[in-house]
Coordinates of C-alpha atoms and ligand atoms in Angstrom, one line a residue:
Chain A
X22 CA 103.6 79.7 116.1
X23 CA 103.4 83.2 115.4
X24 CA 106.1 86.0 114.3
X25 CA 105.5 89.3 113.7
X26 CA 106.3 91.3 110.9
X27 CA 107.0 94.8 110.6
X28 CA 105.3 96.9 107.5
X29 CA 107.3 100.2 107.9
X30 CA 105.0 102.9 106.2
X31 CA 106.0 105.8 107.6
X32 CA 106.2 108.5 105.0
X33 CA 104.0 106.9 103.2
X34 CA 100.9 109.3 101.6
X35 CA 100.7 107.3 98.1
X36 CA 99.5 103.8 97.8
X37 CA 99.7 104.4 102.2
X38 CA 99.8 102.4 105.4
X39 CA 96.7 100.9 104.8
X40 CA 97.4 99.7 101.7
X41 CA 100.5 98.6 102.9
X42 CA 99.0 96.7 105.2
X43 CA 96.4 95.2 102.8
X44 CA 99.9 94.2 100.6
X45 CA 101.1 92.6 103.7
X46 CA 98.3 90.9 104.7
X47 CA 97.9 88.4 101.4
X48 CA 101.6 87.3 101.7
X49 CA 101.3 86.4 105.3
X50 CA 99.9 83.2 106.8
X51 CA 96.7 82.6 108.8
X52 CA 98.2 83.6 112.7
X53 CA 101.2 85.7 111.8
X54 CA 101.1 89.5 113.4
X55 CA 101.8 92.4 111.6
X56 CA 102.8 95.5 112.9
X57 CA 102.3 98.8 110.9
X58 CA 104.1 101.8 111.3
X59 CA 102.6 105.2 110.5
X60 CA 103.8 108.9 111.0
X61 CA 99.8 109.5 109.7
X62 CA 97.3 109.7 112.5
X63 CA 94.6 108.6 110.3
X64 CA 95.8 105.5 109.4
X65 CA 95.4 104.9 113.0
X66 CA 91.6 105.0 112.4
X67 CA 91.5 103.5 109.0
X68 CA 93.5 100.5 109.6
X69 CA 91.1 99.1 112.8
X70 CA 87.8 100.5 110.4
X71 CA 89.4 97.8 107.8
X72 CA 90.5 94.6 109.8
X73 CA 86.6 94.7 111.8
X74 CA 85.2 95.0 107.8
X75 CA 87.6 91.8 106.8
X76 CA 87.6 90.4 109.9
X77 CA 91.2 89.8 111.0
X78 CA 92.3 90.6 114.8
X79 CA 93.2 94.0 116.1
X80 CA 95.3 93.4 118.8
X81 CA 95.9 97.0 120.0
X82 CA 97.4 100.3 118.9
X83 CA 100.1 102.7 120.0
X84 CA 101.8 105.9 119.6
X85 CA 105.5 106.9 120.1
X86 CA 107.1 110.0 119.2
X87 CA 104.4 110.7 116.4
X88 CA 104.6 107.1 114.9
X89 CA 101.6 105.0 115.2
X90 CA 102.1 101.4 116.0
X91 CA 98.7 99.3 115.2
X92 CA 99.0 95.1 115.5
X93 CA 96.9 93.0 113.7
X94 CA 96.6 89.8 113.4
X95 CA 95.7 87.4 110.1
X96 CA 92.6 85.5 111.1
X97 CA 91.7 83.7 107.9
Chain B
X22 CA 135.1 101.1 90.1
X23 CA 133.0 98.6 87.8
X24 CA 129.5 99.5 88.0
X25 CA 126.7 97.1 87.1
X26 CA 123.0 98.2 86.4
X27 CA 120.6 94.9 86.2
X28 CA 117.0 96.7 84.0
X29 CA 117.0 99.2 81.4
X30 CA 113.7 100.5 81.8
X31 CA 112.9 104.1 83.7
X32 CA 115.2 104.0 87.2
X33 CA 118.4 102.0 84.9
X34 CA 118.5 104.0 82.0
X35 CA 117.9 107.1 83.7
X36 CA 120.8 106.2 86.4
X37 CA 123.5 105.0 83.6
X38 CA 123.1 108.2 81.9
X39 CA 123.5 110.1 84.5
X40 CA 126.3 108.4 85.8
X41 CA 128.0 108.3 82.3
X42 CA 127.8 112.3 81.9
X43 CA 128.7 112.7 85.7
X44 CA 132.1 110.1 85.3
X45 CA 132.9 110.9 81.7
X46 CA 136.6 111.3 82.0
X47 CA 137.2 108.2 84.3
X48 CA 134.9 106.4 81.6
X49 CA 137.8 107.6 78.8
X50 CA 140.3 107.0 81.3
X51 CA 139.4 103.4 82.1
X52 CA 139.1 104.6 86.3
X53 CA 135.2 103.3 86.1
X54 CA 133.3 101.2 83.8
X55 CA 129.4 101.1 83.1
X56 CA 127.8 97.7 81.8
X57 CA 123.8 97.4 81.9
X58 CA 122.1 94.4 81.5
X59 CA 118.7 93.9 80.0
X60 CA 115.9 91.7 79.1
X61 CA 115.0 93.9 76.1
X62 CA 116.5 95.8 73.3
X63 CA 113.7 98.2 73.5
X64 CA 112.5 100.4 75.7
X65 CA 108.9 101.0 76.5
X66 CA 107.0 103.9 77.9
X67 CA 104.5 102.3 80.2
X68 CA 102.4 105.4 80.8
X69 CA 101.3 104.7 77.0
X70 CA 99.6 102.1 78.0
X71 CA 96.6 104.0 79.6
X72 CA 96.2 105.9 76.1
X73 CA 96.8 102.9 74.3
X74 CA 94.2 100.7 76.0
X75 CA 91.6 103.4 74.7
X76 CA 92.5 104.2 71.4
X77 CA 94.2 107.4 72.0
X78 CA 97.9 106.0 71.1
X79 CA 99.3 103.2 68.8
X80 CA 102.1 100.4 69.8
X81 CA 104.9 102.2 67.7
X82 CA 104.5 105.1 69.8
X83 CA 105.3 103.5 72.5
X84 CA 108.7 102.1 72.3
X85 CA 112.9 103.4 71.2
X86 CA 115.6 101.6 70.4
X87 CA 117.1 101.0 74.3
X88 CA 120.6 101.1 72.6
X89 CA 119.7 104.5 70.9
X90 CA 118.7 106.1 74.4
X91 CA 122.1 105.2 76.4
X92 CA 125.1 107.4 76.1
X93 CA 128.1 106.6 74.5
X94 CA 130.5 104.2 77.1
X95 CA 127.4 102.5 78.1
X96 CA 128.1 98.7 78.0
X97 CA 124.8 97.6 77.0
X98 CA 123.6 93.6 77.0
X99 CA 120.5 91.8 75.9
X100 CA 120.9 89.2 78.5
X101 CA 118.6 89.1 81.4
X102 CA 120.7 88.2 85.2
X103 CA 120.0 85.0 85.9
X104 CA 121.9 84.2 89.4
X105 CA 123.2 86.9 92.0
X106 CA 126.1 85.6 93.7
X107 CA 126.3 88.6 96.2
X108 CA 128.9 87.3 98.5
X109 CA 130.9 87.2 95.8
X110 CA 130.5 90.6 93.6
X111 CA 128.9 89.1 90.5
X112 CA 126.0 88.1 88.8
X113 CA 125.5 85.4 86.0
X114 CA 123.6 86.0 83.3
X115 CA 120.9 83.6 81.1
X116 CA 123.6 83.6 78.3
X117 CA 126.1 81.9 80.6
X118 CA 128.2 84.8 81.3
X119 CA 129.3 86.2 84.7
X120 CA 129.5 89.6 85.6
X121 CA 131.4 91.0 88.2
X122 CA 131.1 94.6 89.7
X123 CA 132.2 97.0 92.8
X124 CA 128.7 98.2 93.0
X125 CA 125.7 96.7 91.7
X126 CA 122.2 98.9 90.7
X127 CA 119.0 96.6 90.9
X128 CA 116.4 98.0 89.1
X129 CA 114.3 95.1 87.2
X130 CA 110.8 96.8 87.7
X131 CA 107.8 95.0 88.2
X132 CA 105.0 92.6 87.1
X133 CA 100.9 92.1 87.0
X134 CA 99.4 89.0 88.7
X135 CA 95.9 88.7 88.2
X136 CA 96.1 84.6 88.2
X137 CA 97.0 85.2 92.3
X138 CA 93.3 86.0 92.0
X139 CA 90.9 83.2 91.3
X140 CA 89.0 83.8 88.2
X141 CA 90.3 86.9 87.3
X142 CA 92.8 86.7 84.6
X143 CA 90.3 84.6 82.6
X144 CA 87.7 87.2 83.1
X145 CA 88.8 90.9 82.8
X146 CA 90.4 93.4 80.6
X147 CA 93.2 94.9 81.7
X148 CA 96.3 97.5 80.4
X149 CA 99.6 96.7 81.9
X150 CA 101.2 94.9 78.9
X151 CA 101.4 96.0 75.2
X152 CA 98.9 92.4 74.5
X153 CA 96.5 93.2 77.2
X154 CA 95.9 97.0 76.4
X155 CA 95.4 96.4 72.8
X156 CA 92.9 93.0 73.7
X157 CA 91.1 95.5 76.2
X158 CA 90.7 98.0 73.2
X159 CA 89.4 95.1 71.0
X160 CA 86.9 94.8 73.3
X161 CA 86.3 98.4 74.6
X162 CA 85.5 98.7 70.5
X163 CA 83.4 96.0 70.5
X164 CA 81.1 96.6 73.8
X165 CA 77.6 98.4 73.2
X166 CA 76.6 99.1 76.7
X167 CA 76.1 97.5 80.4
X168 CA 78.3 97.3 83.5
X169 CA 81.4 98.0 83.6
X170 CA 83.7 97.6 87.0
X171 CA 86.7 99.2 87.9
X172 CA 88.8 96.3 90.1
X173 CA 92.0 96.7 91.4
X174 CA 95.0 94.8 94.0
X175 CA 97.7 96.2 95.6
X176 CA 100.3 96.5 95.9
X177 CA 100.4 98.1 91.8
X178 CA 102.4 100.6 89.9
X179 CA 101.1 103.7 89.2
X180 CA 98.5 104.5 91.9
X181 CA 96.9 107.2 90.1
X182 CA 95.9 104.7 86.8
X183 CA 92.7 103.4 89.0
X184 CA 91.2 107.3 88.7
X185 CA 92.7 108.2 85.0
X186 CA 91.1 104.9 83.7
X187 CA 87.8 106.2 85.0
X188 CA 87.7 109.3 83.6
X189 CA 89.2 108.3 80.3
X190 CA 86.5 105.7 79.6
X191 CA 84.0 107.9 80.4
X192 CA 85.2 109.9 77.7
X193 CA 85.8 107.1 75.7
X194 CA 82.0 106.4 76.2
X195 CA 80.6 109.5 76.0
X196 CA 82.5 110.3 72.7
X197 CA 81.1 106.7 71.0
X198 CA 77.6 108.0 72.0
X199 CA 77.2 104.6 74.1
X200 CA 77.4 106.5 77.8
X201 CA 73.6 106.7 78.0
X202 CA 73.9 102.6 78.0
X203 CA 76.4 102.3 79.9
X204 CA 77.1 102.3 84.4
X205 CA 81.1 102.9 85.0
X206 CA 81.3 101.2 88.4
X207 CA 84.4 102.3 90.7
X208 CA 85.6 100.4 93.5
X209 CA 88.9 100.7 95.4
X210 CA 90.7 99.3 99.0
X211 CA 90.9 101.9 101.1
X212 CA 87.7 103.6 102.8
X213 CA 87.7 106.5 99.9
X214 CA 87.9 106.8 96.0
X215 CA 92.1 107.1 96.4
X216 CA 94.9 106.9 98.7
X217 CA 95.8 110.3 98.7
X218 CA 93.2 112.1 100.8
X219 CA 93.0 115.9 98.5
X220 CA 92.9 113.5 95.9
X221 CA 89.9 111.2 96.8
X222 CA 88.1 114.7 98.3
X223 CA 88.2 116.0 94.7
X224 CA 87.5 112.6 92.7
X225 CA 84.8 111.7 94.9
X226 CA 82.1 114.5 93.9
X227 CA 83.9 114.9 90.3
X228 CA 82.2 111.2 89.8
X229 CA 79.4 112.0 91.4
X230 CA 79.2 114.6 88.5
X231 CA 79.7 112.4 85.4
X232 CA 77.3 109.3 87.3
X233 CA 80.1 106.9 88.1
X234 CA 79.4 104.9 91.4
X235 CA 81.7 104.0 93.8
X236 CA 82.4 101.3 96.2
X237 CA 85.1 101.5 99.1
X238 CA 86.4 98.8 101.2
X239 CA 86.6 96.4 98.5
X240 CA 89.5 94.0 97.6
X241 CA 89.1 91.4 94.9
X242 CA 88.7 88.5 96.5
X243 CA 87.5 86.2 93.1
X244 CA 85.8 86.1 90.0
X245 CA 82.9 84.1 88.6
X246 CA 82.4 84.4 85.0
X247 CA 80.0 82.5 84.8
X248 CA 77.7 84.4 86.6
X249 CA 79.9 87.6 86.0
X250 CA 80.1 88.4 89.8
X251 CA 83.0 90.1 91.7
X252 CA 83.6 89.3 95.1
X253 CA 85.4 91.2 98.0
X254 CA 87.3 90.4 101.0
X255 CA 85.4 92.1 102.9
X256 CA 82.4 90.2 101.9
X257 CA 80.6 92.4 99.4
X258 CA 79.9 91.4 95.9
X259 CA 79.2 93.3 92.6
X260 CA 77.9 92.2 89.3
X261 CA 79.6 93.3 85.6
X262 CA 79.6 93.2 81.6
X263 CA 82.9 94.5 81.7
X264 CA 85.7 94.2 84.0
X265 CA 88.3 96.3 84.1
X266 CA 91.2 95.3 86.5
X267 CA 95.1 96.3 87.7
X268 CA 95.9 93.3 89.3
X269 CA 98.1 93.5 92.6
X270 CA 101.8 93.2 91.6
X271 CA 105.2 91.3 92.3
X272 CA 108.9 92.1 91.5
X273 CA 110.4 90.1 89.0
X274 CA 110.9 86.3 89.4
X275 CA 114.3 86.4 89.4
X276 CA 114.6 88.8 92.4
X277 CA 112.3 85.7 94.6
X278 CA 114.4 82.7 92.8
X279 CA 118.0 84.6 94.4
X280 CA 116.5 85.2 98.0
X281 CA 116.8 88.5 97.6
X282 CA 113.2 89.8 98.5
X283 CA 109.6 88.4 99.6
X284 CA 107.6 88.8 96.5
X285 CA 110.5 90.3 94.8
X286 CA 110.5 93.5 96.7
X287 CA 113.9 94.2 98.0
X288 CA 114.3 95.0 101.3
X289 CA 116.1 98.9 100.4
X290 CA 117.2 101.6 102.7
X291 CA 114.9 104.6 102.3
X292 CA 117.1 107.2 102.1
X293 CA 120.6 105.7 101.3
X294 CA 118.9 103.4 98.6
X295 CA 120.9 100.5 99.8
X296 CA 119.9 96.6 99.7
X297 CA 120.2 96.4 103.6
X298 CA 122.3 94.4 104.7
X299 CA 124.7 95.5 101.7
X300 CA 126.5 98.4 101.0
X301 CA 127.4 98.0 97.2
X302 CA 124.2 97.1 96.1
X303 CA 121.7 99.1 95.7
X304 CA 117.8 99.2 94.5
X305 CA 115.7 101.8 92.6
X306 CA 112.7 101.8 91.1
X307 CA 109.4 99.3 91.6
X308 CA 111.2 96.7 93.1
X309 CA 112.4 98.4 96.0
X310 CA 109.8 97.6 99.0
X311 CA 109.8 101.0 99.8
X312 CA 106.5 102.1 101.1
X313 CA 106.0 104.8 98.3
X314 CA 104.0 105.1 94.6
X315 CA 105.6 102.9 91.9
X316 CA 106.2 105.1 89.3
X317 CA 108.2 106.0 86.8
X318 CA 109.2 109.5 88.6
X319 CA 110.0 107.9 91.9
X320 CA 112.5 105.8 89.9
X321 CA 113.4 108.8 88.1
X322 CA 114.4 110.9 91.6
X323 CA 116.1 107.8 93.7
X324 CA 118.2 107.3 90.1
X325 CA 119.3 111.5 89.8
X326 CA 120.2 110.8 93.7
X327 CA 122.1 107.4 93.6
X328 CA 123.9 108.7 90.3
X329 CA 125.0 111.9 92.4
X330 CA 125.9 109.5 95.0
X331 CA 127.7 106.7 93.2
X332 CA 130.0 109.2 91.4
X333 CA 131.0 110.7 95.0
X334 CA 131.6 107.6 96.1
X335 CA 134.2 107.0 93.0
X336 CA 135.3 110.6 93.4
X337 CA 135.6 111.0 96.8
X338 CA 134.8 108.1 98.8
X339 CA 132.1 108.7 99.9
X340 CA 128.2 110.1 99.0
X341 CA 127.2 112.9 99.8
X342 CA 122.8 113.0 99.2
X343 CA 120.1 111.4 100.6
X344 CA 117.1 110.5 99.2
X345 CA 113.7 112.3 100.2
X346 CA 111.4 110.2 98.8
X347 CA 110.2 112.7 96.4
X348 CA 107.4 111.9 94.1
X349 CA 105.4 113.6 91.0
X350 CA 102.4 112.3 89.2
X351 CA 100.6 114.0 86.9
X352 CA 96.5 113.4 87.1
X353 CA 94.7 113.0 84.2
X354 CA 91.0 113.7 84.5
X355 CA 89.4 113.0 81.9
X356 CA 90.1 114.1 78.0
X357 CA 90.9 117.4 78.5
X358 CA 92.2 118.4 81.6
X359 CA 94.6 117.8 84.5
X360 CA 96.3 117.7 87.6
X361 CA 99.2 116.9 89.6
X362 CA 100.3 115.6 92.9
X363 CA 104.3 116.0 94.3
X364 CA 104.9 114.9 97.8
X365 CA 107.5 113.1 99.8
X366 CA 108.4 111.3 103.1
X367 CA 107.7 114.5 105.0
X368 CA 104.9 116.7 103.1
X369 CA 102.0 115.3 101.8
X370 CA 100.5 116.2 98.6
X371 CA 98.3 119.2 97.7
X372 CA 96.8 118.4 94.4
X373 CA 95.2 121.5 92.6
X374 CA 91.8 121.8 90.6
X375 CA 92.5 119.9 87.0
X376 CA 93.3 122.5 84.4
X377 CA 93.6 121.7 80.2
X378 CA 97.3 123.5 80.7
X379 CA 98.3 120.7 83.1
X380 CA 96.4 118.4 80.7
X381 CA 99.2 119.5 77.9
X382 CA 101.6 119.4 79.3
X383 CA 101.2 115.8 80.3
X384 CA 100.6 114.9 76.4
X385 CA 103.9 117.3 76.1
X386 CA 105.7 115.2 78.8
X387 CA 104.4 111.9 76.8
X388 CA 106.8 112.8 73.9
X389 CA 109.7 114.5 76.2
X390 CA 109.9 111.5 78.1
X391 CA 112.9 110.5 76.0
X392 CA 114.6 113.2 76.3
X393 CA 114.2 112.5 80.1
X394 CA 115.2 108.8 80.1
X395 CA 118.3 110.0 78.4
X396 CA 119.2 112.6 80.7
X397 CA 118.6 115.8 79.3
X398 CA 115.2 116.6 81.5
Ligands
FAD11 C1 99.7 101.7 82.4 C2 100.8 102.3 83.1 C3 100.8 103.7 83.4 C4 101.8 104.3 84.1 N1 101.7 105.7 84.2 C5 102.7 106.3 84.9 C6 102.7 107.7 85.0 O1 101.8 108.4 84.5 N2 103.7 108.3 85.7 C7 104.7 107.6 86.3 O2 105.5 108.2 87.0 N3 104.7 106.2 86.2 C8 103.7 105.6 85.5 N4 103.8 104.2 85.4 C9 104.8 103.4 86.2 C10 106.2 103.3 85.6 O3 106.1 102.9 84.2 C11 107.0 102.4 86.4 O4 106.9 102.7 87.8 C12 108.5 102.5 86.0 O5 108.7 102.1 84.7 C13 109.4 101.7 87.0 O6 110.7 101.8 86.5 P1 111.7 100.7 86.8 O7 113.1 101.1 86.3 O8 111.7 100.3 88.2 O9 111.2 99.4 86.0 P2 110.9 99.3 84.4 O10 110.8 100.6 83.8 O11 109.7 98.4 84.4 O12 112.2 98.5 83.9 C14 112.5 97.2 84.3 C15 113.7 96.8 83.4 O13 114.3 95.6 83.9 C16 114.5 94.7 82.8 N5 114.6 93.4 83.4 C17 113.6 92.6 83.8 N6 114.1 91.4 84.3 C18 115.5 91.5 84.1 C19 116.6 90.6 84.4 N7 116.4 89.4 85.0 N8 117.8 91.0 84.1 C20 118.0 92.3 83.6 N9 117.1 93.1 83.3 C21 115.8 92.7 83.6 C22 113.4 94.9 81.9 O14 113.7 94.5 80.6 C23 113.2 96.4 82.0 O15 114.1 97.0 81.1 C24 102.8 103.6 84.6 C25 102.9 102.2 84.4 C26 101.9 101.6 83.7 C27 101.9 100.1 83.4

């Protein structure tokens, strides 16, 4: 079963959403969806450009009121 | 009001002070009451480290009396919490005693992992601890040339130690006459040379300059020794003499054992600096999960704003700031020079070219730094 967990990194210019996400990533489990928010647009690239490189799911991404939504999803 | 502060490193020494200057007549008068809990009776500047781990500073320099830094009325106790019993307003201690407060500050810091990483404590040098900073120095000493990698996890305090390590073994190379010998390798997460865009725009071409290569995209998956090979998440893989490595960190033990946060990162308002789901506890420092640097001056700014806030609360009922997440690191570049970056949740940073002023003051700041966990900066 899955359950998604939310990595709030908005405001975040130092480590970053990304490497929020990276943090995020090791303590979940193989399946589990996380959901990063960013108020910076080019996380919105990074973040996919990373989970093709490791190879984890991107299961879409989002914007609302200037806060990017991207899902991923652990694949190994 | 009793108030309980659980760390005396940067954010809890920096708070109690504060607090004891701000409430100093209900401290005489018996209205409030400060009592900080430790599991030291000395204090350590962790910024030495980075100096120490290349020669540059020597242990003694780095540490002061914790007692010696508090003000007056500070209850101060060697004895490390052991249980939080939050429903209940107190905390027990290793010694066997039990604390009880009306609001609680959290601020135990933060710890390396490299054995989360296969291979990798066994195998690299690194300078987060006192022992590990003088080992890698011992064998910085003792190296006469080859390969030497730059590895790193997050999450990690300090995010601007990957790029200062760089540039200060170069020089550290360069000034033992060994840099003709020897390949500085670089690698880092993210797709650039640092989190902070201006920051990885201006690092990127400096090590072009002094021939350090650099590899993006990479996150330590495991280390062989044998065959002295790094290898990535994403796949890659990269060969050393030397590796040099901030492992990816965790909040303190105790923080997991008590519930109180995945990985020991406490789930903390961002601008009210409260435990959520509490509102007499609160959280500063590294071992908030707030998606900002853990450093010393972010600990520094949430404890000037909870201190302002706490003492409102006792005076008035209320707080009365917020905080911005406001954050300043110095940059250093290299032996001589310096920069700077100071952002927050709502401007990003705009670091400037390095200067040898900014450089100065930093090695100024290294000795004022008392002065600032006391209060008085
Ligand atoms: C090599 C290096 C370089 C750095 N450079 C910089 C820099 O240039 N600029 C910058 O801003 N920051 C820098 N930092 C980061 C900075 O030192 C930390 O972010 C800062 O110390 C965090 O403060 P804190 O109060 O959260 O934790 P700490 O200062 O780590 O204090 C934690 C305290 O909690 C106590 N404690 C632990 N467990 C318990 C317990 N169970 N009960 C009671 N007390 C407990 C400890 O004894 C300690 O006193 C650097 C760190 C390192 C390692």
């Amino acid at each position: 079963m899955s359950n998604r967990k939310i990595v709030d990194a908005r405001g975040s210019f130092c480590p970053g959403p990304l490497m929020e996400l990276i943090a995020a990533i090791k303590a979940a489990q193989i399946g589990d969806e996380l959901e990063v928010l960013s108020s910076d647009k080019a996380s919105a690239n990074d973040i996919p450009e990373w989970i093709r490189k490791v190879k984890h799911e991107h299961l879409g991404t989002t914007e609302e009121n200037g806060v990017w939504h991207v899902v991923v999803k652990k694949a190994k | 009001m009793k108030i309980l502060i659980v760390g005396g490193g940067m954010g809890g020494t920096i708070l109690a002070n504060n607090l004891a200057r701000r409430l100093s007549t209900e401290l005489r008068s018996g209205k409030a009451r400060i009592t900080m809990l430790s599991a030291s009776d000395r204090h350590m500047y962790q910024p030495g480290l980075l100096y120490l781990a290349v020669g540059r500073m020597t242990p003694d320099e780095l540490y002061r009396d914790q007692r010696s830094l508090l003000e007056p009325g500070i209850e101060f106790h060697v004895d490390p919490a052991e249980e939080f019993r939050l429903d209940k307003n107190e905390v027990r201690t290793q010694g066997g005693t039990v604390h009880g407060y009306d609001v609680m500050v959290v601020a135990t810091g933060s710890r390396p992992m490299p054995q989360e990483i296969p291979g990798l404590a066994e195998n690299s040098e690194m300078f987060y601890t006192e022992e590990s900073a003088l080992k890698m120095f011992r064998s910085l000493q003792q190296f006469q040339g080859g390969r030497v990698v730059i590895a790193m996890g997050v999450p990690h305090k300090c995010p601007m130690a990957p790029l200062e390590i760089a540039f200060m073994l170069h020089d550290y190379f360069r000034n033992r006459g060994i840099l003709d010998k020897t390949k500085i390798h670089y690698t880092y997460p993210i797709g650039r040379v640092h989190s902070l865009e201006n920051v990885a725009k201006w690092a990127a071409p400096e090590f072009d300059r002094l021939g350090i290569s650099y590899e993006t995209f990479f996150n330590v998956k495991e280390v062989d020794g044998t065959t002295k090979i790094v290898k990535s998440e994403e796949g890659t893989e990269t060969n050393y003499d030397m590796l040099i490595t901030i492992p990816a960190h965790r909040g303190m033990e105790v923080i997991e054992k008590n519930g109180m946060g995945a990985r020991g990162w406490i789930p903390t308002h961002r601008n009210k600096l409260n435990m959520e789901g509490r509102d007499n506890v609160f959280v500063i420092g590294d071992t908030t999960n707030i998606p900002i640097s853990k450093a010393g001056s972010t600990a520094h700014f949430e404890a000037e704003a909870l201190g302002e806030n706490i003492a409102a609360m006792l005076k008035m009922g209320m707080p009365v700031r917020e905080y911005d997440g406001k954050v300043f690191c110095f940059i250093e570049t290299g032996n001589d020079r310096a920069t700077y970056a100071s952002f927050n949740y709502l401007n990003p940073p705009e670091p400037k070219a390095p200067t040898r002023a900014i450089h100065w003051f930093k090695l100024a700041y290294n000795k004022l730094y008392w002065a600032s966990a006391r209060g008085l900066l």
